[in-house]
Tab-separated table of C-alpha atoms in Angstrom:
chain	number	residue	atom	x	y	z
A	1	ARG	CA	-3.015	-17.472	12.282
A	2	VAL	CA	-3.799	-15.814	9.628
A	3	ASP	CA	-1.780	-18.503	7.421
A	4	GLU	CA	-3.795	-21.509	9.506
A	5	GLU	CA	-7.028	-19.439	7.987
A	6	ILE	CA	-5.426	-19.199	4.296
A	7	ARG	CA	-3.675	-22.975	4.347
A	8	ASP	CA	-6.338	-24.787	5.637
A	9	ASN	CA	-9.391	-22.490	4.262
A	10	ARG	CA	-11.712	-24.453	0.445
A	11	ASN	CA	-12.108	-21.006	-0.429
A	12	PRO	CA	-11.143	-20.993	-3.760
A	13	LEU	CA	-10.981	-16.755	-3.459
A	14	LEU	CA	-8.510	-17.307	-0.567
A	15	ARG	CA	-6.920	-20.148	-2.703
A	16	GLN	CA	-5.827	-18.700	-6.211
A	17	ASP	CA	-3.454	-18.208	-8.158
A	18	PRO	CA	-0.504	-16.844	-6.617
A	19	TYR	CA	0.694	-15.287	-10.421
A	20	GLU	CA	-2.895	-13.940	-10.930
A	21	GLY	CA	-2.598	-12.018	-7.526
A	22	LYS	CA	1.013	-10.702	-9.105
A	23	ILE	CA	-0.646	-9.767	-12.502
A	24	ILE	CA	-3.803	-8.095	-10.172
A	25	ALA	CA	-1.179	-6.670	-7.035
A	26	LYS	CA	0.806	-4.884	-10.164
A	27	ALA	CA	-1.610	-2.962	-12.291
A	28	LEU	CA	-3.038	-2.074	-9.033
A	29	GLY	CA	0.743	-0.519	-7.630
A	30	ILE	CA	0.669	-2.467	-4.567
A	31	GLU	CA	2.532	-5.095	-3.850
A	32	PRO	CA	0.170	-8.767	-4.358
A	33	GLN	CA	0.742	-9.585	-0.645
A	34	TRP	CA	-0.253	-6.242	0.883
A	35	GLY	CA	-4.163	-7.932	2.538
A	36	ILE	CA	-1.963	-10.722	4.508
A	37	ARG	CA	0.589	-7.963	5.505
A	38	ALA	CA	-2.458	-5.582	7.180
A	39	LEU	CA	-4.366	-9.032	8.575
A	40	ARG	CA	-0.916	-9.889	10.507
A	41	ALA	CA	-0.533	-7.080	12.148
A	42	VAL	CA	-3.993	-5.429	13.163
A	43	GLY	CA	-6.075	-8.956	12.482
A	44	ASN	CA	-9.652	-8.421	10.711
A	45	TYR	CA	-12.379	-6.651	11.570
A	46	GLY	CA	-13.771	-8.609	14.542
A	47	GLU	CA	-10.143	-8.688	16.523
A	48	VAL	CA	-10.142	-4.726	15.712
A	49	PHE	CA	-13.316	-3.805	17.259
A	50	GLU	CA	-13.706	-6.794	20.780
A	51	ARG	CA	-9.636	-5.870	20.806
A	52	ASN	CA	-10.163	-1.955	21.405
A	53	LEU	CA	-14.031	-1.294	21.878
A	54	GLY	CA	-15.801	-5.149	23.219
A	55	ARG	CA	-14.650	-7.593	25.553
A	56	ASN	CA	-10.741	-6.951	25.217
A	57	SER	CA	-11.257	-3.206	25.811
A	58	PRO	CA	-11.910	-0.963	29.380
A	59	LEU	CA	-15.190	-0.058	27.657
A	60	LYS	CA	-17.230	-3.356	27.223
A	61	ILE	CA	-18.847	-2.323	24.061
A	62	GLU	CA	-20.998	-5.131	22.753
A	63	ARG	CA	-20.629	-5.503	18.935
A	64	GLY	CA	-23.783	-4.951	18.054
A	65	LEU	CA	-25.027	-3.839	14.581
A	66	ASN	CA	-21.396	-4.332	14.170
A	67	ARG	CA	-21.482	-8.144	12.897
A	68	LEU	CA	-21.635	-10.369	10.512
A	69	TRP	CA	-24.463	-9.870	8.303
A	70	MET	CA	-24.625	-13.845	8.971
A	71	HIS	CA	-24.824	-13.573	13.361
A	72	GLY	CA	-27.838	-10.721	13.357
A	73	GLY	CA	-25.252	-7.492	12.236
A	74	LEU	CA	-24.878	-5.271	9.611
A	75	HIS	CA	-20.877	-5.439	8.990
A	76	TYR	CA	-21.483	-6.948	4.866
A	77	SER	CA	-18.351	-7.040	2.984
A	78	PRO	CA	-18.441	-8.044	-0.615
A	79	ALA	CA	-15.344	-9.725	-1.959
A	80	ILE	CA	-12.509	-8.758	-4.260
A	81	ASP	CA	-12.183	-9.791	-7.417
């Protein structure tokens, strides 16, 4: 799913020049694809929440204020650029 999101997304931050990403990653001492690898391994915040606390868990906790800010919650992630 992560690969489909990146391929189909029109967000320029997700479609940035791979060379630029490699330069930034090298400066930080991390692998260029660290974010994608993390998303593939555990999913995004919403998926992690639903799996461990929400609808897909025994706890069945509503996301409430843990929703994205655009859906009435407080969860906001500034862009990494």
